[in-house]
N, CA, C and O of each residue as an XYZ file, in Angstrom:
352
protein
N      90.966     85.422    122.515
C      92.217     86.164    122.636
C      92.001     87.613    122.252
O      91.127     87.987    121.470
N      92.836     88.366    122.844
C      93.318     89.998    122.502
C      94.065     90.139    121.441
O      94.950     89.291    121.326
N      93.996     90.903    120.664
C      94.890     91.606    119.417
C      95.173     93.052    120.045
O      94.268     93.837    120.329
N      96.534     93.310    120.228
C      96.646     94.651    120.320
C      98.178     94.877    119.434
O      99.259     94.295    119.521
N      97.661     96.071    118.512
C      98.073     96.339    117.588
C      98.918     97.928    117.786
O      98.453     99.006    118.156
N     100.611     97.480    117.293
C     101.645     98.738    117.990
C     102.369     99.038    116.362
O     102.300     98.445    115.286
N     102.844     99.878    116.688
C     103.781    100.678    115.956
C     104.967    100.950    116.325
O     105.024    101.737    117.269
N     106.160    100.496    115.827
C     107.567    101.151    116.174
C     108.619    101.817    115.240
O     109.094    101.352    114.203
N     108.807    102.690    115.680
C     109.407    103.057    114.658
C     110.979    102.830    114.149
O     111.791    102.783    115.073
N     111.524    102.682    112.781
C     113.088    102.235    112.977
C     113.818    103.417    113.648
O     113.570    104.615    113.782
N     115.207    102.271    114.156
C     116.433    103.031    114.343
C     117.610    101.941    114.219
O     117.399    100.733    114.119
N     118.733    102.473    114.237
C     119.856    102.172    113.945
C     120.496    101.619    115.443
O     121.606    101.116    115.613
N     119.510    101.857    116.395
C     120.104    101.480    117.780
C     118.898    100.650    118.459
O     117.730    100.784    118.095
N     119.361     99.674    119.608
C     118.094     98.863    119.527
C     116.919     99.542    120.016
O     117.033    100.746    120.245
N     115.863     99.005    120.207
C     114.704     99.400    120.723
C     113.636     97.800    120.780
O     113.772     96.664    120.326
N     112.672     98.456    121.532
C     111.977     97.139    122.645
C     110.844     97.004    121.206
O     110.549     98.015    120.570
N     110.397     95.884    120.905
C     109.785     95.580    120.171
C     108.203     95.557    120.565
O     107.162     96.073    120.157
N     108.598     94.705    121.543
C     107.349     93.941    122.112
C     107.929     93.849    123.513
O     109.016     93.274    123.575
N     107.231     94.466    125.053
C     107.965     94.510    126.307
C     107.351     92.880    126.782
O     106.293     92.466    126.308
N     108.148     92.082    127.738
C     107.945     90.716    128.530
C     106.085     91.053    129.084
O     105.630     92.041    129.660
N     105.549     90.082    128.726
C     103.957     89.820    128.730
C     103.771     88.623    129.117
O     103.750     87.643    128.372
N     103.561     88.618    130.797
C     103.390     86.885    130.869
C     102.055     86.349    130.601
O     101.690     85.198    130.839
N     101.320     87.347    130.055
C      99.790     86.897    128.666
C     100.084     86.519    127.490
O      99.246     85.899    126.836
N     101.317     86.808    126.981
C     101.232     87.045    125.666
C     101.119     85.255    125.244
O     101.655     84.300    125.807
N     100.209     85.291    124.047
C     100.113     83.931    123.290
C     100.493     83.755    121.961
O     100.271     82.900    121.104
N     101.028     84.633    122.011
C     101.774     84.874    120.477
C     101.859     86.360    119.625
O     101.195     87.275    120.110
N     102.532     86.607    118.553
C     102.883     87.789    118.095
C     103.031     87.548    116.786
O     103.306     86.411    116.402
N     102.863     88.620    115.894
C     103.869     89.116    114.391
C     104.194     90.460    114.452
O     103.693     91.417    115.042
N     105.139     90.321    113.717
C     105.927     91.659    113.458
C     106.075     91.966    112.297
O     107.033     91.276    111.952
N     105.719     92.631    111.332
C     105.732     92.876    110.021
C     107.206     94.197    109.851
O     107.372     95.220    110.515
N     107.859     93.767    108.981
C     108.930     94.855    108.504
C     108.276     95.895    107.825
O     108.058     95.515    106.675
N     107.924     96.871    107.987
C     107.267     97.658    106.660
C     108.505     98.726    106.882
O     108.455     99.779    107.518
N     109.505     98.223    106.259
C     110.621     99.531    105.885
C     111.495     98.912    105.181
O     111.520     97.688    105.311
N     112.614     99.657    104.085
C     113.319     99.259    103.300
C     114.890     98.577    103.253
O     115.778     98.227    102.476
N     114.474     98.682    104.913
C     115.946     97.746    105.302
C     115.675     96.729    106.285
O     114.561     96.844    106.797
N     116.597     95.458    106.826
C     116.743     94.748    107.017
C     116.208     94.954    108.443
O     116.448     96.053    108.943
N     115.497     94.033    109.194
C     115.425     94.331    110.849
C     116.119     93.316    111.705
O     116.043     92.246    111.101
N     116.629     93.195    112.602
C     117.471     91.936    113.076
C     116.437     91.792    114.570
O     116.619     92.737    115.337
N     115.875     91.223    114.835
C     115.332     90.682    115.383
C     115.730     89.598    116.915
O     115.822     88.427    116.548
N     115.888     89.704    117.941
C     116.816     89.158    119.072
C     115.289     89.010    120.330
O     114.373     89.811    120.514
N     115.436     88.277    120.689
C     114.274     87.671    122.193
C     115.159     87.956    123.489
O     115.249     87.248    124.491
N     116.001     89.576    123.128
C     116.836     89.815    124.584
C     116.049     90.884    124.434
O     115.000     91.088    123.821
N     116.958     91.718    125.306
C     116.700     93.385    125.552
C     117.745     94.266    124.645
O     117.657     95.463    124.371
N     118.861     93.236    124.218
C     119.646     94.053    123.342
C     119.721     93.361    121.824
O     120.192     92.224    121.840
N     119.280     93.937    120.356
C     119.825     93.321    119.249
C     120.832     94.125    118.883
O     121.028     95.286    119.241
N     121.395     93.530    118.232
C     122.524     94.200    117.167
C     122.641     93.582    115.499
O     121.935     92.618    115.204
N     123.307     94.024    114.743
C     123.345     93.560    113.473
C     123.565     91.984    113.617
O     122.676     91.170    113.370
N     124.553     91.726    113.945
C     125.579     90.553    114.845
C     124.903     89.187    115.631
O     124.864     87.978    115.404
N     124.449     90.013    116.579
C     123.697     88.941    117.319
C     122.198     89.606    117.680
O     121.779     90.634    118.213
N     121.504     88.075    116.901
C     119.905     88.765    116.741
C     119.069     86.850    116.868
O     119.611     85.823    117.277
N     117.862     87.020    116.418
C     117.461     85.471    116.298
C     116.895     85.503    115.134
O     116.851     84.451    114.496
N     116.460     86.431    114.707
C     115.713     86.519    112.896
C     116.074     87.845    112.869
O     116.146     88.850    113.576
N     116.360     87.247    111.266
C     117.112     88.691    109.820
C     115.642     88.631    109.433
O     115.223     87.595    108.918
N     114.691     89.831    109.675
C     113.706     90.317    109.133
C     113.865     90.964    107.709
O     114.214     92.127    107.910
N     113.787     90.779    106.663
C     113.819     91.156    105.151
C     112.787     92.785    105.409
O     112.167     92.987    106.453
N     112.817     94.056    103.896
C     111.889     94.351    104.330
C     110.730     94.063    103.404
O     110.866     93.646    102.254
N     109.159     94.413    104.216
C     108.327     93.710    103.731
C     107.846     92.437    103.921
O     106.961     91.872    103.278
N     108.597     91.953    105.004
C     108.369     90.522    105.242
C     107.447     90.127    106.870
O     107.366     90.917    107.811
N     107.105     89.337    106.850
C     106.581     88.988    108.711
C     107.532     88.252    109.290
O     108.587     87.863    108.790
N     107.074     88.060    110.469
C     107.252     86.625    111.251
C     106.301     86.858    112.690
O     106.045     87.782    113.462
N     105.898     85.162    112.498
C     104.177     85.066    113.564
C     105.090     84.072    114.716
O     106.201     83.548    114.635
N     104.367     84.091    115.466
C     104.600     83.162    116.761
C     103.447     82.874    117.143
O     102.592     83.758    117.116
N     103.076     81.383    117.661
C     101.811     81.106    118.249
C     102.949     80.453    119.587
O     102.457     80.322    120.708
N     103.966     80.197    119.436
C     104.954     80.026    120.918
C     104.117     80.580    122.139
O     103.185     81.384    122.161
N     104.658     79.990    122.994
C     104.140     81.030    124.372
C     105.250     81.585    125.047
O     105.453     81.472    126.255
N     106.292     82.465    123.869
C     107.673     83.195    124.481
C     107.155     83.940    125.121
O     106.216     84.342    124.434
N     107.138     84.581    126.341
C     106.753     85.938    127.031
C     107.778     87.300    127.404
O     107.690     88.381    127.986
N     108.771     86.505    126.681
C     110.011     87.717    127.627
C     110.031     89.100    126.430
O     109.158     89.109    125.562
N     110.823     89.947    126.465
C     110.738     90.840    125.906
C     111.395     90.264    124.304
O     111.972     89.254    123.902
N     110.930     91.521    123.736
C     111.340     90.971    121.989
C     111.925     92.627    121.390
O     111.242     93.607    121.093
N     113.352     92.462    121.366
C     113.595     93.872    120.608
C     114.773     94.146    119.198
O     115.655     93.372    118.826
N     114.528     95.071    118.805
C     115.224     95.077    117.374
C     116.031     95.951    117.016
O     116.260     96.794    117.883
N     116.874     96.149    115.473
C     117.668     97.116    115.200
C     117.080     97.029    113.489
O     116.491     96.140    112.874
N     117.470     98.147    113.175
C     117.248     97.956    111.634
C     119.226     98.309    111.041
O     120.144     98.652    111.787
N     119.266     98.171    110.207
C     120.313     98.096    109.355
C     120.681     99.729    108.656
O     121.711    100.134    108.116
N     119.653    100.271    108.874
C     119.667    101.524    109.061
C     117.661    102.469    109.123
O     116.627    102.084    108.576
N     117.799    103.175    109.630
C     116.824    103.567    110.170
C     115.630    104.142    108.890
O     115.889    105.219    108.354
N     114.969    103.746    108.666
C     113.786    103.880    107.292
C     112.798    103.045    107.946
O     113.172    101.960    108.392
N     111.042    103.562    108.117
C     110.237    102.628    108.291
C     109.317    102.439    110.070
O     109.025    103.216    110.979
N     109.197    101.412    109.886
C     108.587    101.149    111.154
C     108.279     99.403    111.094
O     108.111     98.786    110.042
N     108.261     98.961    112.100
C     107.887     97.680    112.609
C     105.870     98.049    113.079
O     105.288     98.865    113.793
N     105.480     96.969    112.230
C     103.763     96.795    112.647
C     103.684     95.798    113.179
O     104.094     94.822    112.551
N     102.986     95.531    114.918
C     103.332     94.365    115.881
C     101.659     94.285    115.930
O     100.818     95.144    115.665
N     101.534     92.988    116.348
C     100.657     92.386    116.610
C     100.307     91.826    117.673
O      99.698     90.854    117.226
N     100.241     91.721    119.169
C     100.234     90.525    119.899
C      99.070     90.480    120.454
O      98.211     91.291    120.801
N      99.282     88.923    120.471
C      97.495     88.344    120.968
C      97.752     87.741    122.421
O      98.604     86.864    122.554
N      97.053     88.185    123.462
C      97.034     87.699    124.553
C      95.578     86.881    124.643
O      94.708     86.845    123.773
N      95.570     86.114    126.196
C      94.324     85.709    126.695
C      93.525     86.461    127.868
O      92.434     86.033    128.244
């Protein structure tokens, strides 16, 4: 497998995490900022409706084979998201 390793930075409005990869074999996303990230497997998150409350400082891995896009909001803008995804 591939590791390719991204950077995003927060905001208060959504943004694409990780774009739809019909390679992708899994992912993490590390919070490295001091607020909350909400986390959604659409094209749109919001505080509201998301699929994981990212803590900050915290991960979350997938070995799933989700491929569609993965994008986020933070709770207010401090930080950056460190992504991970491993293709074949």
């Amino acid at each position: 497998a591939i590791a390719t390793q991204t950077s995003v930075t927060s905001s208060a409005s959504t943004v694409v995490l990780l774009a739809a990869n019909a390679n992708r074999e899994g992912y993490t996303i590390f919070n490295d900022s001091t607020q909350i990230l909400y986390v959604s497997m659409a094209a749109t998150a919001t505080t509201s409706s998301y699929a994981v409350k990212l803590f900050p400082n915290s991960c979350l891995s997938s070995e799933l084979n989700y491929t569609g896009v993965i994008s986020g909001i933070w709770a207010a803008a401090n930080g950056a998201a460190k992504l991970v995804e491993y293709s074949g």
